[in-house]
Amino acid sequence: MADTKTVILKIKRQDTPDAKPYWEEFELMWKQGMNVTSSLMDIALNPVTRDGKKTTPITYDSNCLEEVCGSCAMLINGQARMACSALVDKLEQPIRLEPFSKFPVVRDLAVDRSVLFENLKAVKAWVPVDGTYDLGPGPRLSMEDQEAAYPLSRCISCCCCMEACPQFNESTGFVGAAAISQVRLFNTHPTGKALKRERLAALMGDGGIQECGYAQNCVEVCPKDIPLTRSISEVSGEVMKQAIGEFFRK
Ligand code: SF4
Ligand code: SF4
Ligand code: FES
């Protein structure tokens, strides 16, 4: 590929969850508008390394290809971001691709992010319904409330905020910014707030909101520009209020 424009990718691979990771380098023909996911697709069409060794296609998650499903998150040049919206022309080469470091690797760039779903269950991140019968229309949301809720509802469960957070690790068990922001969303919903006390209680104690060191890495990397630090400070105030109230009721 001496005289043609090419793209070089260095990819950290791992064959099984317990296998030792290793790196492979690929050189692809440059194409107009290519992104990291389309580069991985090109490798799948011809899985040969830069030094001519036949290898296997890279395993990675992806679905919507338009930054909506949240599945394609990985470390791109060391930064947690979405592969489908990472334009190759805007990245320094060689482009380094690695799986998230704080989640168990399934294979290559695919990781198990079920911890977020467990955390969302722990904080009851949903609007409760009482039964399967017709409950009639729910309460109306004012335009202001809709505008406040909409940015929070844009979370795509990508886990970039957790990967970038210095406090999100095994020793703290910290629930992470995404789940806290969903607490704010559901606690302000007219029906969702029925579970407000339980959600705030779930954020007290070990792994709860007090683990946040307010480093603000989360808000920097969130691909949906969710106001995470605002959510953290608002929910933190509510948790504190509830904790003090409970203390004096004892
Ligand atoms: S503010 Fe800092 S410590 Fe808190 S969730 Fe965000 S990155 Fe983590
Ligand atoms: S809050 Fe942002 S970074 Fe975190 S999971 Fe949701 S979309 Fe991803
Ligand atoms: S493939 Fe859905 S967010 Fe990238």
XYZ file of C-alpha atoms and ligand atoms in Angstrom:
270
model
C 0.000 0.000 0.000
C 3.031 2.241 -0.578
C 1.436 5.052 -2.656
C -2.134 4.956 -1.359
C -3.503 6.673 1.719
C -3.935 4.143 4.491
C -5.205 3.896 8.031
C -3.259 2.049 10.719
C -5.021 0.464 13.684
C -3.434 -1.223 16.705
C -5.989 -3.454 18.379
C -5.765 -5.140 21.756
C -7.186 -8.623 21.425
C -8.155 -11.334 23.884
C -9.459 -14.706 22.728
C -11.422 -15.671 25.858
C -12.319 -13.962 29.167
C -9.288 -15.572 30.874
C -6.768 -15.526 28.017
C -3.738 -13.245 27.926
C -4.304 -10.109 25.826
C -2.090 -9.396 22.792
C -1.876 -6.662 20.151
C -2.358 -6.872 16.394
C -1.752 -4.140 13.844
C -3.779 -3.613 10.664
C -3.329 -1.334 7.663
C -6.484 -0.469 5.713
C -7.175 1.500 2.556
C -8.449 4.961 3.538
C -12.053 5.687 2.527
C -14.025 8.911 2.695
C -15.972 9.219 5.982
C -14.712 6.013 7.562
C -15.213 5.539 11.290
C -13.863 3.016 13.790
C -16.780 0.594 13.304
C -16.508 0.681 9.513
C -12.755 -0.001 9.896
C -13.547 -3.060 12.013
C -15.973 -4.176 9.293
C -13.204 -3.764 6.686
C -10.900 -5.941 8.808
C -13.645 -8.594 9.011
C -13.785 -8.709 5.200
C -10.057 -9.446 5.040
C -8.604 -10.372 8.431
C -4.905 -10.083 7.671
C -2.466 -8.190 9.912
C -0.146 -5.456 8.711
C 2.711 -7.968 8.462
C 0.644 -10.355 6.309
C -0.451 -12.874 8.955
C -3.931 -14.357 8.494
C -5.968 -13.802 11.648
C -9.596 -13.793 12.839
C -12.102 -10.907 12.559
C -12.215 -8.639 15.605
C -15.092 -9.237 18.015
C -16.901 -6.049 19.064
C -20.437 -4.953 19.913
C -22.436 -2.687 17.652
C -26.001 -2.273 16.520
C -27.511 1.077 15.581
C -24.420 2.686 13.975
C -25.758 6.119 14.954
C -24.853 6.602 18.628
C -28.217 5.481 19.958
C -27.897 1.894 21.184
C -24.787 2.419 23.342
C -23.260 -0.945 22.494
C -20.063 0.042 20.657
C -18.257 1.820 23.520
C -14.525 1.101 23.770
C -11.220 2.856 24.465
C -10.141 4.725 21.341
C -6.686 6.223 21.692
C -7.159 5.768 25.434
C -10.486 7.590 25.636
C -13.856 6.027 26.403
C -16.091 6.726 23.415
C -18.405 5.257 20.811
C -16.797 3.503 17.839
C -19.617 4.310 15.396
C -19.240 8.078 15.813
C -15.410 8.125 16.022
C -14.337 9.457 12.624
C -10.984 8.098 11.500
C -9.890 11.432 9.987
C -10.216 13.065 13.403
C -8.067 10.475 15.188
C -4.326 10.380 15.635
C -2.723 7.326 14.021
C -1.976 4.567 14.700
C -5.494 4.354 16.138
C -5.321 2.323 19.355
C -8.427 0.278 20.154
C -8.795 -1.439 23.529
C -11.712 -2.928 25.418
C -12.955 -1.023 28.485
C -10.535 -1.663 31.349
C -13.081 -1.779 34.183
C -15.462 -4.361 32.757
C -14.795 -8.085 32.169
C -13.634 -8.800 28.624
C -15.831 -11.265 26.734
C -13.624 -11.313 23.652
C -11.414 -8.689 21.941
C -13.283 -5.360 22.227
C -16.545 -6.793 23.583
C -17.020 -6.437 27.341
C -19.701 -7.445 29.824
C -21.409 -4.255 31.036
C -24.158 -5.974 33.009
C -23.008 -4.170 36.181
C -24.812 -1.058 34.907
C -28.044 -3.009 34.520
C -27.636 -4.431 38.030
C -27.088 -0.892 39.327
C -30.178 0.357 37.492
C -32.168 -2.458 39.110
C -30.739 -1.555 42.530
C -31.954 2.052 42.208
C -35.287 1.008 40.665
C -34.756 3.056 37.520
C -38.261 2.686 36.173
C -41.790 4.074 36.539
C -43.784 1.608 38.655
C -47.200 0.377 37.531
C -49.691 -1.193 39.931
C -51.194 -3.903 37.794
C -52.075 -5.127 34.358
C -55.546 -3.547 34.304
C -56.243 -0.241 32.546
C -54.889 2.458 34.854
C -56.163 5.286 32.691
C -54.023 8.175 31.533
C -51.037 9.128 33.684
C -50.512 12.642 35.050
C -49.605 15.265 32.485
C -46.039 16.584 32.412
C -45.599 20.328 32.003
C -43.400 21.565 29.163
C -40.768 22.710 31.707
C -40.698 19.260 33.322
C -40.398 17.605 29.909
C -37.509 19.888 29.020
C -35.729 19.080 32.293
C -36.287 15.329 31.884
C -35.374 15.003 28.217
C -31.577 15.414 28.529
C -31.535 12.793 31.302
C -33.609 10.376 29.247
C -30.972 10.383 26.510
C -28.706 7.956 28.397
C -27.714 5.082 26.087
C -26.194 2.868 28.838
C -22.804 2.940 27.121
C -20.867 2.984 30.440
C -18.316 5.574 29.193
C -18.974 7.613 32.367
C -18.164 4.601 34.557
C -15.014 3.664 32.648
C -13.684 7.229 32.975
C -14.591 7.622 36.657
C -11.659 7.233 39.069
C -14.077 6.118 41.793
C -15.698 3.340 39.756
C -13.705 0.279 40.770
C -14.022 -2.942 42.713
C -12.839 -1.491 46.005
C -15.512 1.246 46.163
C -18.323 -0.671 44.458
C -19.490 2.794 43.330
C -22.795 2.721 41.462
C -21.583 5.344 38.939
C -22.912 8.522 37.375
C -25.370 6.948 34.917
C -27.460 5.237 37.620
C -27.423 8.391 39.785
C -28.658 10.462 36.877
C -31.474 7.973 36.269
C -32.479 8.377 39.924
C -32.859 12.092 39.266
C -34.929 11.370 36.136
C -37.342 8.930 37.787
C -37.584 10.838 41.065
C -38.875 13.894 39.210
C -41.400 11.910 37.138
C -44.943 12.380 38.584
C -45.568 8.607 38.744
C -41.936 7.520 39.096
C -41.499 9.532 42.284
C -43.602 6.938 44.159
C -40.289 5.084 44.608
C -38.238 8.173 45.477
C -37.434 7.135 49.067
C -36.321 3.668 48.004
C -34.106 5.050 45.243
C -32.436 7.526 47.607
C -32.019 4.798 50.233
C -30.227 2.646 47.638
C -27.685 5.442 47.168
C -26.764 5.620 50.875
C -23.880 3.651 52.323
C -21.046 1.770 50.625
C -20.957 2.159 46.860
C -23.507 4.964 47.093
C -23.379 8.583 46.083
C -20.845 9.576 48.747
C -18.172 7.621 46.847
C -18.203 10.305 44.126
C -15.091 12.477 44.362
C -16.571 15.044 41.952
C -13.669 14.689 39.496
C -16.131 15.341 36.641
C -14.513 12.899 34.191
C -17.974 11.408 33.650
C -19.517 14.549 32.207
C -16.484 15.066 29.934
C -16.865 11.699 28.204
C -20.657 11.282 28.084
C -21.508 11.044 24.367
C -25.035 12.337 24.989
C -23.960 15.454 26.934
C -26.029 14.481 29.947
C -25.588 17.003 32.787
C -24.164 14.323 35.096
C -22.481 16.560 37.637
C -25.718 18.523 38.096
C -27.553 15.212 38.607
C -24.942 14.113 41.149
C -25.160 17.325 43.151
C -28.988 17.397 43.110
C -29.365 13.737 44.075
C -26.627 14.092 46.677
C -28.609 16.906 48.361
C -31.767 14.724 48.358
C -29.894 11.754 49.816
C -28.471 13.976 52.542
C -31.925 15.423 53.358
C -33.446 11.951 53.607
C -30.546 10.634 55.745
C -30.856 13.553 58.202
C -34.635 13.126 58.358
C -34.240 9.413 59.124
C -31.613 10.140 61.792
C -33.953 12.483 63.678
C -36.908 10.112 63.347
C -35.002 7.373 65.186
S -17.912 13.322 39.267
Fe -16.022 12.127 39.179
S -16.140 10.656 40.836
Fe -18.209 11.456 40.477
S -19.138 10.040 39.040
Fe -18.219 11.678 37.812
S -16.158 10.944 37.317
Fe -16.928 9.664 38.998
S -24.665 8.836 31.365
Fe -23.698 9.208 29.365
S -21.741 8.135 29.484
Fe -23.006 7.352 31.130
S -24.009 5.530 30.358
Fe -25.413 7.250 29.974
S -24.905 8.001 27.948
Fe -23.227 6.695 28.572
S -23.513 1.108 17.306
Fe -25.096 1.920 18.546
S -24.073 3.481 19.633
Fe -22.553 2.790 18.256
